[in-house]
C-alpha cells in the first residue's frame, strides 16, 4: 500500500552503527506502530504512538528509540546496532476511530547487522 | 509473549481444496483480525470479527470465533495458487493489536 512508505527498503550495517528507519503515511491516521518480524516469531511490537505527543513502549523496546516528528512521520532508531537486531521491520498505521481497527502496513525494511 | 498462536505452522494443499487455519489466544479480546502476507511484504488486512460475533464471511473467506475456547479459524474455500502466503491472526485488547506466529500456506497448482 503506497499510502505507507518506509525508507530504506534494505540496509546492511555493522555492529555499533546508529541506524534510522523512517516511515511516512499519507492516510491521515493518528496511530502509528513499529514492528519487527523474525522467522517463526511473527510480528512483535516495538513502539507505538497515538498522536504526536504520545509515545509508548511495546513488547520489545530495548535497544530502540522512536521519534514522532509529525502526524505523518514516525522514525525508529537503533542507537548502536547489534546482530540480533537483524530482522524485517514494518511500520503500520491505524485511524484510531471506534470500530476501525484495521492496520495498514508499509512494505517493510530489511535490516542486516553484521 | 505472543497473544495468538496459529496452527498448523505450515499447510500444503492442492488448488481447489479448502484450507483451514486455527488461532488460539490467551486473554479477553475486543476483536480478532486475520491478515495475509506475501513473501517479504507488508501484511494486508483480510477480515475482522468482533468478540460478540461467531461467524463472518467475505468472499471465499469464512472466519469463526469461539470466545469460550479463545480460538478462531480461517477457512479459505476453493483455494488458488495466488492464495499462497502466510496468514496471521491478530487480537486486539487494550490499545494495541498483537499478532500470532502465522501459518504458511502453499497452494499447489
CSV table of C-alpha atoms in Angstrom, one decimal:
chain,number,residue,atom,x,y,z
A,1,UNK,CA,0.0,0.0,0.0
A,2,UNK,CA,1.7,3.2,-1.2
A,3,UNK,CA,0.0,5.2,1.4
A,4,UNK,CA,2.5,4.0,4.0
A,5,UNK,CA,6.1,4.2,2.9
A,6,UNK,CA,9.3,3.1,4.5
A,7,UNK,CA,12.9,4.1,3.8
A,8,UNK,CA,15.3,2.5,3.3
A,9,UNK,CA,13.9,-0.8,1.9
A,10,UNK,CA,17.1,-2.6,2.6
A,11,UNK,CA,20.0,-1.8,4.7
A,12,UNK,CA,23.2,-3.6,5.7
A,13,UNK,CA,25.2,-2.1,8.5
A,14,UNK,CA,27.9,-3.0,11.0
A,15,UNK,CA,27.7,-3.7,14.7
A,16,UNK,CA,27.8,-0.4,16.7
A,17,UNK,CA,26.5,1.8,14.0
A,18,UNK,CA,23.5,4.1,14.5
A,19,UNK,CA,20.6,3.4,12.1
A,20,UNK,CA,17.4,5.3,11.5
A,21,UNK,CA,14.4,3.7,9.7
A,22,UNK,CA,11.8,6.1,8.5
A,23,UNK,CA,8.1,5.8,8.0
A,24,UNK,CA,5.7,8.2,6.3
A,25,UNK,CA,2.0,8.0,5.7
A,26,UNK,CA,-0.5,9.9,3.7
A,27,UNK,CA,-3.6,8.3,5.2
A,28,UNK,CA,-4.1,11.0,7.8
A,29,UNK,CA,-4.0,8.4,10.6
A,30,UNK,CA,-3.2,9.3,14.2
A,31,UNK,CA,-1.9,5.9,15.3
A,32,UNK,CA,1.5,4.6,14.1
A,33,UNK,CA,3.4,1.4,15.0
A,34,UNK,CA,6.8,-0.2,14.6
A,35,UNK,CA,7.0,-4.0,14.4
A,36,UNK,CA,9.8,-6.4,13.8
A,37,UNK,CA,9.4,-9.7,12.2
A,38,UNK,CA,11.7,-12.7,12.7
A,39,UNK,CA,11.2,-16.2,11.2
A,40,UNK,CA,8.9,-18.3,13.4
A,41,UNK,CA,8.1,-15.4,15.8
A,42,UNK,CA,5.5,-13.5,13.9
A,43,UNK,CA,5.4,-9.7,14.4
A,44,UNK,CA,6.4,-8.1,17.7
A,45,UNK,CA,5.6,-4.6,18.7
A,46,UNK,CA,8.5,-2.3,19.3
A,47,UNK,CA,6.9,1.1,19.9
A,48,UNK,CA,3.6,2.8,19.1
A,49,UNK,CA,2.3,6.3,19.1
A,50,UNK,CA,-1.3,7.5,19.2
A,51,UNK,CA,-0.5,11.1,18.3
A,52,UNK,CA,2.5,13.5,18.0
A,53,UNK,CA,2.9,13.9,21.8
A,54,UNK,CA,2.3,10.2,22.6
A,55,UNK,CA,5.0,7.5,22.6
A,56,UNK,CA,4.5,4.1,24.1
A,57,UNK,CA,6.9,1.1,24.5
A,58,UNK,CA,5.8,-2.1,23.0
A,59,UNK,CA,6.8,-5.7,23.7
A,60,UNK,CA,10.5,-5.4,22.7
A,61,UNK,CA,11.6,-1.7,23.0
A,62,UNK,CA,15.1,-2.3,24.5
A,63,UNK,CA,17.8,-1.1,22.1
A,64,UNK,CA,15.4,1.0,20.1
A,65,UNK,CA,14.0,4.6,20.2
A,66,UNK,CA,11.4,6.4,18.2
A,67,UNK,CA,10.5,9.9,17.2
A,68,UNK,CA,7.1,11.1,16.1
A,69,UNK,CA,8.1,14.2,14.1
A,70,UNK,CA,4.6,14.9,12.8
A,71,UNK,CA,1.3,13.1,12.4
A,72,UNK,CA,2.6,11.6,9.1
A,73,UNK,CA,6.1,10.6,10.2
A,74,UNK,CA,7.3,8.0,12.7
A,75,UNK,CA,11.0,7.1,12.8
A,76,UNK,CA,12.7,4.2,14.5
A,77,UNK,CA,16.3,4.4,15.6
A,78,UNK,CA,18.8,1.8,16.6
A,79,UNK,CA,21.4,3.7,18.6
A,80,UNK,CA,24.1,1.0,18.5
A,81,UNK,CA,23.0,-1.8,16.2
A,82,UNK,CA,23.8,-5.4,17.1
A,83,UNK,CA,23.5,-8.6,15.0
A,84,UNK,CA,20.3,-9.9,16.8
A,85,UNK,CA,18.5,-6.8,15.5
A,86,UNK,CA,18.8,-8.3,12.0
A,87,UNK,CA,15.1,-8.6,11.0
A,88,UNK,CA,12.3,-7.3,8.8
A,89,UNK,CA,10.9,-4.1,10.2
A,90,UNK,CA,7.4,-2.9,9.5
A,91,UNK,CA,5.6,0.4,10.1
A,92,UNK,CA,1.8,0.4,10.4
A,93,UNK,CA,-0.9,2.9,10.8
A,94,UNK,CA,-4.5,2.9,12.2
A,95,UNK,CA,-7.1,5.7,12.2
A,96,UNK,CA,-7.8,5.2,15.8
A,97,UNK,CA,-11.5,5.5,15.3
A,98,UNK,CA,-14.1,3.4,17.1
A,99,UNK,CA,-14.9,0.3,15.1
A,100,UNK,CA,-11.9,0.9,12.7
A,101,UNK,CA,-9.3,-1.5,13.8
A,102,UNK,CA,-7.5,-2.4,10.6
A,103,UNK,CA,-3.8,-1.8,10.5
A,104,UNK,CA,-2.2,-0.6,7.3
A,105,UNK,CA,1.3,-1.8,6.7
A,106,UNK,CA,4.2,-0.3,4.9
A,107,UNK,CA,6.3,-2.5,2.6
A,108,UNK,CA,9.0,-3.2,5.2
A,109,UNK,CA,12.7,-2.6,5.7
A,110,UNK,CA,15.1,-5.5,5.7
A,111,UNK,CA,17.9,-4.7,8.1
A,112,UNK,CA,21.1,-6.8,8.3
A,113,UNK,CA,23.6,-6.1,11.1
A,114,UNK,CA,26.9,-7.7,10.5
B,1,UNK,CA,4.8,-13.4,24.7
B,2,UNK,CA,2.6,-13.8,21.7
B,3,UNK,CA,-1.1,-13.5,22.2
B,4,UNK,CA,-2.1,-15.6,19.2
B,5,UNK,CA,-0.7,-18.9,18.1
B,6,UNK,CA,-1.6,-20.3,14.7
B,7,UNK,CA,-2.0,-23.9,13.8
B,8,UNK,CA,-0.7,-25.5,11.7
B,9,UNK,CA,2.6,-23.7,11.2
B,10,UNK,CA,2.6,-24.8,7.6
B,11,UNK,CA,0.0,-26.2,5.2
B,12,UNK,CA,0.3,-27.5,1.7
B,13,UNK,CA,-2.8,-28.3,-0.4
B,14,UNK,CA,-3.8,-28.7,-4.0
B,15,UNK,CA,-5.5,-26.0,-5.9
B,16,UNK,CA,-9.3,-26.2,-5.4
B,17,UNK,CA,-9.1,-27.7,-2.0
B,18,UNK,CA,-10.2,-25.8,1.2
B,19,UNK,CA,-7.6,-24.5,3.6
B,20,UNK,CA,-8.3,-24.2,7.3
B,21,UNK,CA,-6.1,-22.4,9.8
B,22,UNK,CA,-6.6,-22.1,13.5
B,23,UNK,CA,-5.7,-19.4,16.0
B,24,UNK,CA,-5.7,-19.7,19.8
B,25,UNK,CA,-5.2,-16.7,22.1
B,26,UNK,CA,-4.8,-16.2,25.8
B,27,UNK,CA,-6.7,-13.2,27.1
B,28,UNK,CA,-10.0,-11.3,26.6
B,29,UNK,CA,-10.2,-9.5,23.2
B,30,UNK,CA,-12.3,-6.8,21.6
B,31,UNK,CA,-11.9,-8.3,18.2
B,32,UNK,CA,-9.8,-10.7,16.2
B,33,UNK,CA,-8.4,-10.0,12.8
B,34,UNK,CA,-6.8,-12.1,10.1
B,35,UNK,CA,-4.0,-10.7,7.9
B,36,UNK,CA,-2.2,-12.1,4.8
B,37,UNK,CA,1.5,-11.6,4.0
B,38,UNK,CA,3.0,-12.4,0.7
B,39,UNK,CA,6.7,-13.3,1.0
B,40,UNK,CA,8.7,-10.5,2.5
B,41,UNK,CA,6.0,-7.9,2.0
B,42,UNK,CA,3.7,-6.0,4.4
B,43,UNK,CA,0.6,-7.5,5.9
B,44,UNK,CA,-2.7,-6.9,4.3
B,45,UNK,CA,-5.9,-7.0,6.3
B,46,UNK,CA,-8.4,-9.7,5.3
B,47,UNK,CA,-11.3,-9.7,7.8
B,48,UNK,CA,-12.2,-8.7,11.3
B,49,UNK,CA,-14.6,-10.5,13.7
B,50,UNK,CA,-15.8,-8.8,16.8
B,51,UNK,CA,-16.0,-10.6,20.2
B,52,UNK,CA,-19.8,-10.7,20.0
B,53,UNK,CA,-19.8,-12.4,16.6
B,54,UNK,CA,-19.5,-16.1,16.0
B,55,UNK,CA,-19.0,-16.3,12.2
B,56,UNK,CA,-18.2,-13.9,9.4
B,57,UNK,CA,-17.9,-14.3,5.6
B,58,UNK,CA,-16.0,-12.3,3.0
B,59,UNK,CA,-15.8,-13.8,-0.5
B,60,UNK,CA,-14.0,-17.2,-0.2
B,61,UNK,CA,-13.1,-16.5,3.4
B,62,UNK,CA,-15.0,-17.7,6.4
B,63,UNK,CA,-14.0,-16.8,9.9
B,64,UNK,CA,-15.3,-18.3,13.1
B,65,UNK,CA,-14.7,-17.1,16.7
B,66,UNK,CA,-15.3,-19.1,19.9
B,67,UNK,CA,-14.6,-16.8,22.8
B,68,UNK,CA,-15.3,-19.6,25.3
B,69,UNK,CA,-12.4,-21.6,23.8
B,70,UNK,CA,-10.4,-18.5,23.0
B,71,UNK,CA,-10.0,-19.7,19.4
B,72,UNK,CA,-10.7,-18.7,15.9
B,73,UNK,CA,-10.5,-20.4,12.5
B,74,UNK,CA,-10.0,-19.1,9.0
B,75,UNK,CA,-11.3,-21.1,6.1
B,76,UNK,CA,-10.3,-20.4,2.5
B,77,UNK,CA,-12.6,-22.2,0.1
B,78,UNK,CA,-11.7,-23.3,-3.4
B,79,UNK,CA,-8.1,-22.3,-2.9
B,80,UNK,CA,-6.0,-20.8,-5.8
B,81,UNK,CA,-2.3,-20.7,-6.3
B,82,UNK,CA,-2.4,-17.0,-5.7
B,83,UNK,CA,-3.6,-17.7,-2.1
B,84,UNK,CA,0.0,-18.9,-1.3
B,85,UNK,CA,1.1,-16.7,1.5
B,86,UNK,CA,1.4,-16.6,5.3
B,87,UNK,CA,-1.7,-15.9,7.3
B,88,UNK,CA,-1.7,-14.2,10.7
B,89,UNK,CA,-4.3,-13.8,13.3
B,90,UNK,CA,-4.2,-10.6,15.4
B,91,UNK,CA,-6.0,-9.9,18.6
B,92,UNK,CA,-7.0,-6.5,19.8
B,93,UNK,CA,-7.1,-5.9,23.5
B,94,UNK,CA,-6.3,-2.6,25.3
B,95,UNK,CA,-4.8,-0.1,22.9
B,96,UNK,CA,-2.9,-2.4,20.7
B,97,UNK,CA,-3.0,-5.3,18.3
B,98,UNK,CA,-0.9,-8.4,18.9
B,99,UNK,CA,0.0,-10.8,16.1
B,100,UNK,CA,0.4,-14.5,16.2
B,101,UNK,CA,3.2,-16.5,14.6
B,102,UNK,CA,1.4,-17.3,11.4
B,103,UNK,CA,0.5,-20.2,9.1
B,104,UNK,CA,2.4,-20.6,5.9
B,105,UNK,CA,0.0,-21.8,3.2
B,106,UNK,CA,1.2,-23.3,-0.1
B,107,UNK,CA,-1.3,-23.9,-2.8
B,108,UNK,CA,0.0,-26.3,-5.4
B,109,UNK,CA,-1.4,-25.7,-9.0
